[in-house]
Amino acid sequence: MQTLTLPITGMSCAACSAYIEQTLNALPGVESASVNLLANQATITSTLPPEALITAIQDAGYDATLPSPELEGVPHVSPLRHGFPQLSTRAFTALTIAAASMLLSMTTLPATPLRYTLLALTLVVMLALSPETYRRAFTAARHRTTNMSTLVAIGTLAALAWSLTATIAPQIFITHGLAPDVYYEAIDFILAFLLLGAWLDSRAKLRTQSALAAFAQLTPSTARVLRNNTEIELPLAALHPGDQILLLPGERIPVDGTVLLGTSTVDESLLTGESIPVLKSPQSPVIGGTINLDGPLTIEATTLGADSVLSQLRRLLSEAQSSRAPMQKLADRASAIFVPTVLALAALTFAAWLLLDHSLPRAFAAAIAVLVIACPCAMGLAVPAALTVGIGRAAQLGILVKNGEALERLAQTRNLALDKTGTLTEGRPKIVAAHFAPNLSPEDHQHLLQLAAALERHSEHPLAKAVQSYIPTHTPFTLTNIKTIPGQGITATYNNQQITIGNEALSHQNRVPQVRTLGPGFPQPSTPTTKLHLTINNQLQLTLEATDTLRESAPQALTQLSTLGITPHILTGDNAATAAAIANLLNIPAAQIHAHLLPADKLTIIQQLQQQAPTAMAGDGINDAAALAQADTGIAISGQNVGTDLTREAADLVLLRPDLTLIPTSIRLARRTTRTMRQNLGWAVAYNLLGLPIAAGALYPHFHILLSPALASAAMALSSISVLFNSLRLRRFE
């Protein structure tokens, strides 16, 4: 089973994407298929080869290609971009011809040559400037389905048939007491407005993809590599891990790596949202796509291709923008049945006018107006347009949203559970005191410290790193049966003795009685600290005390959360006194502090909070994975290694820099995006509820207002454009 993203061309409305999705999901071997109209792509999970999927899409009347490796995971915006100038030329040419047709119709030229001239101009618009409208309608009919082009094609072809008959054989109309009117300028305006709408639509779609387009342009195509003491320029595909790459000030870093030589500042703003350049020196990690600002650097390539941070970002952002929010399901269902409903309404409109007014021309014009004014595109774009812009803006601010459903859930958040160590605090604790069991010599003290460091080398926990930093020299120990217990500590065997290092929960589990009182020789500290207990054969030998500093952004973040109506809760495996000290600094009540928690306990607390209100969880470590997955929205806090943070599949959001104010920012953006979705859906529904009756002639009996097909076409174009431009307002979110 593999997941593949295929670029698709030829889609014009929500009915198109719904039909392709239905076709793909009906294939044996396809587990799931999702088609994104805005991104022009299909995401398919199946056991079928890509060629079989492409053939199925082509058989449905559309076109698909395999993405190029360098653009893998990036929405297929290139056809829009490449066809953009041509589309604008066709749109404005069609508008010019439509205006000329209208002006010619107002002249007093002889009727017969004038009508043939208008016919010729209309055929140019239909066959040369807007042929895809009829191709799409014919393809849909051949597959027994409908789309937006079906409505336009039926309306304009019916108007052409009427006008052509009035041009070639006007006596047929005169014999039946009808005026031989023609609708050539109406056809021209309908197709011109359709092309203009498509051009503006493409322009807006390209703008909605600005975040991904920026990511796609980040990586340079070549790099200067030092091989055999010779500097050579190679394409990125020819690089290997371990290559030494030379960088000058102002150049983009081509791959993820580690600085070997030099000191410089690096602009990581597009990846992390942080505007302040980051100082890099030997052993500092660097990320491909960022900019080396003011000093030459030599870096060693570490991660290439699809595993790089930039590729992961592009892939996750692409998947998020292609995902569906719950609000979209209703819109998709409505769009799928919209075109057949409009066809039926047009037929009823024609019959009603003919029956009540006995005017064939008016009945004909009203039916065409109904066909043309209907626009399922607005409804189909209402949610994905807002979602795409909102997720793209989040990425620019340093917030990676993994799917649309998470963004909608985040907007409903009322409880926020926060891990303490590494989330509320810096996650870089320092050992401030060491207490040894009585009657031990200085040599015993040193031996116990070395043993503690040897144990902690098998853990990535911040406290483990603090222990290793506290002990300057490391003595090798032969440890066996090493076992890491999440949320508690580490156990191992040394010289046939059972040794452990961990928190009070681990010591209590091993029935070490001295820990609760710290026993003789272990004085009580004056300030709350986090304690690590080293035991040998369940006898306490050493207690290390650690402190961690509160994140600078934490107080401001908690204040902003309060204004948003979010109730914070602290979840920690640390002792209650240390947790209370942090909570006091943040004005968090004691009832919202949960200490002495194992990973399973954190999960339980999240479940309890969810019974009260929608709950989000923010954490940074593997101990938080279960709670992050259980929460309505899981938020992973990025540490020093962004690439590692991106692998935290349990989270729905990843903050690309450890700034807690990004949490309230993400909630505000989620609420704004959800509100925009509702506005778009409201506009799309209101437009059709008002527009269709007006086009059918509901205002004519009292106000003698009858919407012309040309004005109906302009209104149709305005509908989807208004939805897109309303969504684009999210780009200005601060």
XYZ file of C-alpha atoms in Angstrom:
734
model
C 0.000 0.000 0.000
C 1.451 3.362 -1.029
C 0.211 6.951 -0.946
C 0.717 8.923 -4.139
C -0.082 12.520 -5.042
C -0.935 13.036 -8.724
C -1.218 16.451 -10.408
C -4.513 16.730 -12.350
C -5.518 19.146 -15.098
C -8.919 19.851 -16.602
C -10.977 20.300 -13.431
C -13.269 23.323 -13.498
C -15.650 22.915 -10.552
C -16.501 20.873 -7.471
C -18.519 18.440 -9.611
C -15.310 17.596 -11.534
C -13.338 16.811 -8.398
C -16.237 14.810 -6.953
C -16.500 12.705 -10.118
C -12.746 11.963 -10.236
C -12.780 11.068 -6.543
C -15.741 8.739 -7.098
C -14.007 7.120 -10.084
C -10.790 6.497 -8.154
C -12.511 5.151 -5.044
C -14.415 2.662 -7.218
C -11.165 1.059 -8.451
C -10.266 -2.284 -6.843
C -7.066 -1.836 -4.881
C -7.751 1.806 -3.939
C -8.116 2.228 -0.190
C -8.867 5.955 -0.288
C -8.727 8.830 -2.757
C -9.147 12.538 -2.115
C -9.218 15.140 -4.901
C -8.425 18.774 -4.157
C -9.871 21.209 -6.695
C -7.903 24.160 -5.366
C -4.543 22.357 -5.426
C -5.285 20.507 -8.704
C -4.190 17.175 -7.307
C -5.390 13.798 -6.073
C -3.979 12.006 -3.037
C -4.467 8.256 -3.431
C -3.660 5.357 -1.118
C -3.694 2.108 -3.088
C -1.846 -1.003 -4.197
C -2.205 -0.058 -7.881
C 0.713 1.207 -9.986
C 0.639 4.948 -10.768
C 0.066 4.232 -14.469
C -3.244 2.486 -13.694
C -4.423 5.463 -11.653
C -3.455 7.919 -14.384
C -5.314 5.818 -16.969
C -8.455 5.844 -14.811
C -8.300 9.631 -14.505
C -7.779 10.015 -18.253
C -10.690 7.680 -18.950
C -12.812 9.969 -16.780
C -12.027 12.812 -19.168
C -9.215 14.556 -17.315
C -5.445 14.401 -17.406
C -2.898 13.395 -14.786
C 0.867 13.048 -14.670
C 3.480 11.737 -12.294
C 5.004 14.537 -10.175
C 8.657 15.254 -10.804
C 10.909 14.101 -7.929
C 12.016 17.604 -7.019
C 8.393 18.726 -6.668
C 7.133 15.617 -4.904
C 4.553 16.564 -2.324
C 3.947 20.039 -3.761
C 0.463 20.911 -5.048
C 0.197 21.004 -8.810
C 0.120 24.737 -9.422
C 2.430 24.762 -12.433
C -0.312 24.318 -15.098
C -2.079 27.332 -13.627
C 1.157 29.276 -13.591
C 2.187 28.256 -17.105
C -1.266 28.872 -18.607
C -1.864 32.071 -16.701
C -0.707 34.622 -19.357
C -2.538 32.748 -22.121
C -5.731 32.638 -20.070
C -5.639 36.380 -19.456
C -5.106 37.048 -23.172
C -8.077 34.853 -24.116
C -10.284 36.449 -21.448
C -9.623 40.011 -22.519
C -9.882 39.131 -26.225
C -13.282 37.550 -25.577
C -14.385 40.645 -23.636
C -13.293 42.880 -26.506
C -15.245 40.771 -29.022
C -18.319 40.769 -26.726
C -18.185 44.551 -26.412
C -17.802 44.901 -30.171
C -20.774 42.588 -30.710
C -22.910 44.671 -28.365
C -21.934 47.906 -30.132
C -22.614 46.398 -33.567
C -26.026 45.222 -32.375
C -26.900 48.835 -31.525
C -26.093 50.140 -35.019
C -28.512 50.544 -37.936
C -26.562 48.305 -40.307
C -28.554 45.937 -42.565
C -29.834 43.029 -40.497
C -28.626 40.085 -42.591
C -24.919 40.981 -43.013
C -24.837 42.231 -39.407
C -26.125 38.919 -38.063
C -23.636 36.905 -40.115
C -20.845 39.137 -38.796
C -22.021 38.556 -35.221
C -22.220 34.808 -35.914
C -18.604 34.778 -37.120
C -17.419 36.660 -34.014
C -19.354 34.283 -31.746
C -17.844 31.217 -33.407
C -14.372 32.682 -32.807
C -15.163 33.046 -29.089
C -16.710 29.570 -28.830
C -14.224 27.568 -30.889
C -10.967 29.495 -30.549
C -11.124 31.211 -27.161
C -13.255 28.883 -25.016
C -13.183 25.388 -26.573
C -12.445 23.668 -23.228
C -15.955 24.522 -22.010
C -17.470 22.258 -24.646
C -14.800 19.579 -24.381
C -15.419 19.258 -20.644
C -19.183 19.171 -21.106
C -18.906 16.525 -23.852
C -16.526 14.410 -21.756
C -18.868 14.601 -18.756
C -21.837 13.596 -20.924
C -19.884 10.692 -22.366
C -19.315 9.437 -18.800
C -22.935 10.108 -17.830
C -22.148 12.862 -15.394
C -22.377 16.658 -15.268
C -20.195 19.580 -14.270
C -20.157 23.366 -14.398
C -19.306 23.271 -18.098
C -22.495 21.283 -18.710
C -24.624 24.254 -17.643
C -22.694 26.770 -19.725
C -22.478 24.499 -22.779
C -26.214 23.714 -22.825
C -27.108 27.379 -22.337
C -24.792 28.776 -25.011
C -25.453 26.006 -27.544
C -29.205 26.502 -27.100
C -28.744 30.253 -27.615
C -26.586 29.565 -30.688
C -29.181 27.205 -32.170
C -31.911 29.803 -31.630
C -29.788 32.628 -33.097
C -28.527 30.556 -36.016
C -32.111 29.654 -36.979
C -33.117 33.326 -36.714
C -30.177 34.259 -38.945
C -30.573 31.614 -41.650
C -34.367 31.177 -41.662
C -36.042 34.165 -39.940
C -39.353 33.299 -41.672
C -39.835 30.365 -39.287
C -40.156 32.811 -36.363
C -42.229 35.352 -38.295
C -44.699 32.650 -39.417
C -45.317 31.740 -35.740
C -45.650 35.370 -34.673
C -42.233 35.527 -33.002
C -39.496 38.127 -33.429
C -36.330 36.597 -34.962
C -34.110 37.831 -32.132
C -30.487 36.711 -31.844
C -28.370 36.181 -28.702
C -24.867 36.355 -30.165
C -23.649 39.138 -27.864
C -25.106 37.247 -24.873
C -23.128 34.125 -25.829
C -19.985 36.231 -26.213
C -20.436 37.856 -22.826
C -21.241 34.545 -21.122
C -18.039 32.931 -22.377
C -15.999 36.123 -21.849
C -17.125 36.419 -18.238
C -16.465 32.716 -17.772
C -12.888 33.165 -19.047
C -12.436 36.289 -16.938
C -13.656 34.409 -13.891
C -11.281 31.525 -14.666
C -8.386 33.979 -14.990
C -9.189 35.708 -11.698
C -9.803 32.312 -10.127
C -6.390 31.065 -11.266
C -4.773 34.248 -10.031
C -6.353 33.803 -6.606
C -5.452 30.101 -6.498
C -1.823 30.922 -7.216
C -1.865 33.424 -4.381
C -3.392 30.881 -1.998
C -0.468 28.576 -2.769
C 2.111 31.286 -2.008
C 3.527 29.481 1.042
C 4.174 26.289 -0.931
C 5.449 28.207 -3.923
C 7.966 29.883 -1.625
C 9.066 26.500 -0.231
C 9.414 25.118 -3.763
C 11.840 27.906 -4.661
C 13.983 27.677 -1.536
C 16.483 25.030 -2.560
C 19.289 26.066 -4.948
C 19.894 23.760 -7.890
C 23.639 23.317 -7.301
C 26.205 23.361 -4.497
C 29.953 24.008 -4.283
C 31.505 20.826 -2.888
C 35.032 20.197 -1.665
C 36.228 16.819 -2.980
C 39.862 15.718 -2.970
C 40.774 19.259 -1.873
C 39.216 20.573 -5.083
C 36.174 22.836 -5.211
C 33.603 21.653 -7.764
C 30.007 22.640 -8.464
C 27.530 19.755 -8.478
C 23.756 19.404 -8.838
C 21.997 18.507 -5.595
C 21.159 15.039 -6.911
C 24.898 14.251 -7.038
C 25.532 15.080 -3.356
C 26.143 12.429 -0.712
C 25.954 12.509 3.097
C 29.340 13.590 4.434
C 30.137 15.944 1.537
C 31.752 19.214 2.583
C 29.889 22.195 1.114
C 31.302 25.710 0.869
C 28.999 28.681 1.454
C 29.543 32.390 0.909
C 27.570 35.193 2.614
C 24.181 35.697 0.978
C 23.888 32.155 -0.382
C 21.101 29.716 0.373
C 22.146 26.582 2.219
C 21.453 23.702 -0.205
C 21.050 20.764 2.237
C 20.639 19.968 5.917
C 24.003 19.729 7.612
C 26.346 20.614 10.437
C 28.803 23.522 10.486
C 32.436 22.370 10.291
C 34.221 25.697 9.890
C 33.261 29.327 10.263
C 30.824 31.495 12.190
C 27.863 33.292 10.678
C 24.237 34.207 11.253
C 21.530 32.390 9.295
C 18.096 33.636 8.320
C 15.610 30.827 9.115
C 12.516 33.046 8.973
C 10.667 31.300 6.160
C 10.998 27.943 7.892
C 10.447 28.967 11.513
C 8.695 32.330 11.276
C 11.429 33.811 13.503
C 12.686 37.090 12.052
C 15.865 37.291 14.178
C 18.861 35.571 12.482
C 20.354 32.611 14.342
C 24.085 32.471 15.146
C 25.809 29.376 13.750
C 29.245 28.114 14.750
C 31.056 24.748 14.483
C 28.759 21.807 15.415
C 25.614 23.941 14.894
C 22.903 22.334 12.732
C 21.780 24.174 9.603
C 18.664 23.616 7.504
C 18.547 23.479 3.733
C 16.792 26.469 2.173
C 17.852 28.975 4.847
C 20.160 31.905 4.013
C 23.750 32.315 5.199
C 24.013 36.039 5.965
C 27.404 37.409 6.935
C 30.249 34.901 7.017
C 31.730 32.025 4.972
C 30.811 28.559 6.222
C 31.882 25.016 5.517
C 29.163 22.512 6.327
C 28.936 18.741 6.242
C 25.845 17.382 4.462
C 23.788 15.145 6.745
C 20.277 14.749 5.306
C 19.399 14.833 1.620
C 16.337 14.485 -0.594
C 12.944 13.539 0.770
C 14.260 13.138 4.347
C 15.420 16.752 4.639
C 13.579 19.209 6.860
C 12.477 21.293 3.876
C 11.071 18.263 2.048
C 9.221 17.170 5.180
C 7.801 20.661 5.576
C 6.677 20.795 1.958
C 5.119 17.342 2.127
C 3.292 17.939 5.410
C 2.097 21.378 4.329
C 0.892 19.955 1.019
C -0.987 17.139 2.776
C -2.544 19.628 5.176
C -3.736 21.950 2.419
C -5.164 18.978 0.522
C -6.986 17.576 3.543
C -10.673 17.986 4.278
C -12.224 19.759 7.216
C -15.500 18.392 8.666
C -17.289 21.516 7.408
C -16.339 20.573 3.852
C -18.305 17.311 3.811
C -21.662 19.069 3.645
C -20.407 21.385 0.880
C -19.084 18.420 -1.126
C -22.397 16.584 -0.933
C -24.314 19.699 -1.972
C -21.960 20.419 -4.896
C -22.256 16.855 -6.225
C -26.044 17.130 -6.712
C -26.066 20.811 -7.651
C -25.734 20.608 -11.452
C -28.542 18.045 -12.014
C -30.779 20.144 -9.749
C -30.068 23.287 -11.789
C -30.798 21.451 -15.054
C -34.180 20.436 -13.676
C -34.847 23.991 -12.451
C -34.007 25.410 -15.897
C -36.477 23.028 -17.522
C -39.189 24.021 -15.024
C -38.427 27.714 -15.619
C -38.805 27.273 -19.382
C -42.091 25.391 -18.979
C -43.497 27.896 -16.469
C -42.751 30.925 -18.661
C -44.162 29.217 -21.718
C -47.310 28.225 -19.843
C -47.961 31.493 -18.011
C -46.558 34.172 -20.322
C -46.885 32.388 -23.679
C -43.581 34.018 -24.676
C -41.094 31.589 -26.150
C -38.222 34.158 -26.302
C -38.666 35.096 -22.627
C -38.971 31.470 -21.580
C -35.841 30.692 -23.536
C -33.847 33.627 -22.082
C -34.916 32.833 -18.510
C -33.927 29.180 -18.857
C -30.492 30.159 -20.202
C -30.031 32.667 -17.351
C -30.812 29.934 -14.797
C -28.270 27.613 -16.412
C -25.580 30.270 -16.495
C -26.008 31.953 -13.084
C -25.716 28.690 -11.133
C -22.247 28.233 -9.711
C -21.280 25.142 -7.691
C -17.678 26.390 -7.746
C -18.367 28.892 -4.973
C -19.706 26.148 -2.732
C -16.933 23.736 -3.676
C -14.212 26.328 -2.987
C -15.733 27.794 0.178
C -13.913 25.527 2.655
C -10.717 24.472 0.812
C -9.895 28.060 -0.195
C -10.014 29.285 3.412
C -8.226 26.149 4.600
C -5.403 26.499 2.077
C -4.759 30.160 2.865
C -5.070 29.637 6.620
C -2.652 26.706 6.706
C -0.244 28.544 4.414
C -0.306 31.607 6.660
C 0.284 29.385 9.693
C 3.396 27.958 8.015
C 4.708 31.466 7.404
C 4.257 32.211 11.125
C 6.161 29.066 12.144
C 3.137 26.809 12.798
C 2.862 23.592 10.814
C -0.749 22.355 10.710
C -0.919 18.743 9.602
C -4.546 18.570 8.456
C -7.650 20.649 8.011
C -9.677 18.753 10.566
C -7.139 19.671 13.253
C -7.500 23.369 12.434
C -11.277 23.187 12.829
C -10.951 21.265 16.121
C -8.375 23.747 17.416
C -10.855 26.590 16.890
C -13.201 24.892 19.380
C -10.544 24.429 22.102
C -11.504 25.427 25.644
C -8.949 23.453 27.730
C -5.199 23.430 27.101
C -3.000 20.886 28.860
C 0.666 21.905 28.999
C 3.595 19.638 29.750
C 6.016 21.332 32.147
C 9.570 20.287 31.332
C 10.581 21.414 27.857
C 7.265 23.140 27.197
C 6.580 25.673 29.947
C 10.246 25.543 30.906
C 13.298 25.780 28.677
C 13.852 22.027 28.828
C 17.526 22.553 29.646
C 17.645 21.836 33.394
C 20.844 22.128 35.390
C 21.984 19.985 38.301
C 22.338 22.313 41.280
C 23.052 19.853 44.099
C 24.153 16.271 44.768
C 23.373 14.486 48.047
C 25.077 11.194 48.913
C 24.211 8.476 51.383
C 26.146 8.771 54.673
C 29.471 7.074 55.339
C 30.643 7.264 51.726
C 34.152 8.359 50.774
C 34.947 11.024 48.136
C 35.986 8.186 45.821
C 32.542 6.618 46.318
C 30.953 9.961 45.492
C 32.845 10.196 42.218
C 32.026 6.580 41.388
C 28.287 7.169 41.909
C 28.325 10.311 39.758
C 30.078 8.444 36.951
C 27.581 5.595 37.263
C 24.689 8.074 37.027
C 26.166 9.606 33.876
C 26.694 6.169 32.328
C 23.034 5.297 32.894
C 21.753 8.601 31.552
C 23.713 8.236 28.308
C 20.939 5.830 27.293
C 18.245 8.507 27.491
C 17.374 11.610 25.461
C 15.398 13.206 28.287
C 16.445 16.779 29.209
C 17.257 15.651 32.771
C 19.550 12.963 31.362
C 21.443 15.604 29.401
C 21.666 17.716 32.558
C 23.300 14.827 34.434
C 25.816 14.272 31.653
C 26.678 17.990 31.572
C 27.106 18.057 35.353
C 29.759 15.332 35.275
C 32.726 16.522 33.179
C 34.496 13.187 32.642
C 32.829 9.895 31.803
C 34.140 6.527 32.920
C 33.073 3.514 30.807
C 30.862 1.013 32.616
C 29.681 -2.383 31.427
C 25.911 -2.161 31.798
C 23.484 -4.898 30.838
C 19.706 -5.339 30.793
C 19.285 -1.623 30.150
C 15.640 -0.609 30.157
C 14.146 2.853 29.728
C 10.836 3.329 31.542
C 8.969 6.317 30.004
C 8.064 8.919 32.577
C 10.166 7.287 35.310
C 13.813 6.610 34.495
C 16.284 3.863 33.590
C 17.171 0.499 35.086
C 20.228 -1.677 34.346
C 22.470 -4.372 35.780
C 26.051 -3.562 36.850
C 28.374 -6.083 38.569
C 25.342 -8.280 39.219
C 23.669 -5.415 41.028
C 20.337 -3.821 40.075
C 20.822 -0.080 39.594
C 18.223 2.559 38.763
C 18.128 6.280 38.228
C 14.856 8.128 37.980
C 12.169 10.082 39.733
C 10.284 9.326 42.910
C 7.704 7.235 41.045
C 10.403 4.780 39.948
C 11.954 4.596 43.406
C 8.579 4.142 45.026
C 7.742 1.385 42.556
C 10.983 -0.338 43.561
C 10.036 0.143 47.228
C 12.906 2.395 48.199
C 11.651 3.773 51.550
C 14.205 6.554 52.029
C 13.100 8.590 49.033
C 10.015 10.132 50.567
C 11.954 11.677 53.465
C 15.316 11.690 51.707
C 16.643 9.844 54.724
C 19.671 10.633 56.884
C 22.275 12.739 55.146
C 19.801 14.107 52.620
C 18.787 17.580 53.815
C 15.529 19.070 52.528
C 16.180 21.778 49.886
C 15.057 25.336 50.520
C 13.470 25.739 47.065
C 11.469 23.268 44.950
C 13.634 21.218 42.631
C 13.322 18.159 40.454
C 15.027 15.145 42.034
C 16.683 12.128 40.449
C 17.410 9.178 42.714
C 20.192 6.658 42.064
C 19.678 3.332 43.823
C 21.761 0.163 44.022
C 19.824 -2.973 44.949
C 16.933 -0.742 46.032
C 19.125 1.250 48.437
C 19.270 5.006 47.891
C 22.851 6.112 47.219
C 22.580 9.485 45.469
C 19.991 12.214 44.898
C 20.597 14.854 42.252
C 18.584 18.076 42.306
C 17.826 19.939 39.096
C 16.165 23.238 38.300
C 14.771 24.476 35.029
C 13.979 28.043 34.001
C 10.598 29.228 32.803
C 10.372 30.010 29.099
C 10.491 33.740 28.473
C 7.387 33.519 26.287
C 5.306 31.556 28.840
C 3.769 34.453 30.858
C 2.700 36.325 27.726
C 1.291 33.146 26.191
C -0.780 32.365 29.299
C -2.138 35.925 29.365
C -3.212 35.639 25.728
C -4.806 32.248 26.362
C -6.836 33.763 29.184
C -8.219 36.458 26.863
C -9.240 33.692 24.441
C -11.208 31.902 27.146
C -8.785 28.962 27.343
C -8.298 27.191 30.698
C -4.647 26.047 31.153
C -3.647 22.862 32.983
C -0.111 21.762 33.918
C 0.672 18.076 33.383
C 4.006 16.855 34.718
C 5.752 13.794 36.028
C 7.637 16.093 38.400
C 6.839 16.567 42.068
C 3.969 18.763 43.193
C 6.177 21.412 44.822
C 8.171 22.058 41.645
C 5.007 22.135 39.545
C 3.384 24.569 41.999
C 6.389 26.889 41.819
C 6.027 27.120 38.028
C 2.250 27.501 38.294
C 2.611 30.395 40.756
C 4.754 32.283 38.248
C 1.988 31.860 35.662
C -0.991 32.484 37.998
C -2.381 29.009 37.372
C -4.651 27.820 40.240
C -3.703 24.738 42.235
C -6.762 22.866 40.959
C -5.262 23.001 37.460
C -1.921 21.418 38.467
C -1.479 17.678 37.895
C 1.842 16.324 39.211
C 3.492 12.906 39.726
C 2.048 11.732 36.391
C 3.165 8.770 34.316
C 2.402 8.811 30.557
C -0.729 6.739 31.206
C -1.814 9.243 33.868
C -1.457 12.134 31.421
C -3.698 10.227 29.024
C -6.305 9.809 31.758
C -6.232 13.521 32.637
C -6.759 14.431 28.966
C -9.756 12.096 28.796
C -11.224 13.690 31.905
C -10.753 17.198 30.508
C -12.355 16.152 27.214
C -15.520 15.248 29.077
C -15.750 18.904 30.135
C -14.811 20.683 26.880
C -12.686 20.328 23.704
C -9.086 19.915 24.869
C -5.708 20.543 23.272
C -2.390 19.218 24.576
C 1.028 20.831 24.119
C 4.161 18.783 24.788
C 7.661 18.149 23.539
C 8.724 14.613 24.435
C 7.995 10.971 23.825
C 6.359 10.865 27.268
C 3.659 13.123 25.852
C 2.940 11.078 22.712
C -0.096 9.214 24.049
C -1.633 12.371 25.497
C -0.964 14.292 22.271
C -2.715 11.584 20.278
C -5.692 11.471 22.667
C -6.241 15.238 22.773
C -8.651 16.834 20.327
C -5.624 18.746 19.046
C -2.027 17.732 19.783
C 0.598 20.486 19.650
C 4.286 19.497 19.465
C 6.801 22.077 20.699
C 9.911 22.184 18.536
C 13.316 21.875 20.131
C 16.777 22.318 18.683
C 16.323 19.583 16.092
C 13.443 20.569 13.817
C 13.752 17.394 11.763
C 13.166 15.237 14.844
C 10.162 17.328 15.804
C 8.591 16.768 12.403
C 8.545 13.017 12.978
C 6.105 13.402 15.879
C 3.157 11.937 14.077
C 1.067 11.988 17.256
C 0.690 15.775 17.041
C -1.677 17.717 14.786
C 0.369 20.919 14.959
C 4.123 21.440 15.163
C 5.497 24.761 16.392
C 8.688 25.248 14.389
C 10.274 27.330 17.136
C 9.886 26.975 20.906
C 7.788 30.134 21.343
C 4.681 29.509 23.443
C 2.920 32.611 22.088
C 2.502 30.596 18.888
C -0.148 28.536 20.721
C -2.632 31.425 21.204
C -1.663 32.657 17.739
C -2.591 29.287 16.239
C -5.916 29.275 18.116
C -6.774 32.775 16.887
C -5.840 31.812 13.324
C -7.900 28.628 13.563
C -10.918 30.607 14.744
C -10.444 33.196 11.997
C -10.102 30.463 9.364
C -13.209 28.663 10.599
C -15.134 31.934 10.570
C -13.994 32.544 6.985
C -15.179 29.054 6.002
C -18.625 29.841 7.411
C -18.683 33.218 5.635
C -17.776 31.551 2.339
C -20.412 28.854 2.715
C -22.984 31.459 3.726
C -22.180 33.578 0.678
C -22.265 30.588 -1.693
C -25.649 29.396 -0.377
C -27.156 32.908 -0.250
C -25.916 33.672 -3.762
C -27.702 30.659 -5.227
C -30.836 31.076 -3.094
C -31.169 34.667 -4.343
C -29.651 34.403 -7.815
C -31.534 31.397 -9.153
C -35.054 32.757 -8.446
C -34.102 36.137 -9.934
C -32.729 34.446 -13.038
C -35.925 32.370 -13.283
C -37.963 35.601 -13.362
C -39.329 35.808 -9.796
C -39.083 39.637 -9.871
C -40.726 40.073 -13.247
C -44.420 39.981 -12.253
C -44.086 42.888 -9.780
C -40.965 44.791 -10.902
C -40.599 43.765 -14.560
C -36.968 42.800 -13.879
C -35.660 39.911 -15.941
C -31.980 38.991 -15.685
C -30.253 38.721 -19.063
C -27.980 35.721 -19.736
C -24.962 38.055 -19.999
C -25.574 39.577 -16.556
C -26.156 36.092 -15.172
C -22.736 35.099 -16.477
C -21.098 38.073 -14.762
C -22.834 37.201 -11.490
C -21.681 33.586 -11.805
C -18.063 34.679 -12.204
C -18.388 37.056 -9.248
C -19.559 34.267 -6.936
C -16.447 32.087 -6.907
C -14.128 35.098 -7.126
C -15.697 36.640 -4.011
C -15.160 33.396 -2.075
C -11.499 33.260 -3.084
C -10.771 36.885 -2.286
C -12.537 36.617 1.070
C -10.238 33.677 1.842
C -7.178 35.646 0.758
C -7.814 38.114 3.586
C -6.329 35.460 5.881
C -2.922 36.212 4.372
C -2.945 39.473 6.333
C -3.513 37.711 9.671
C -1.044 38.855 12.323
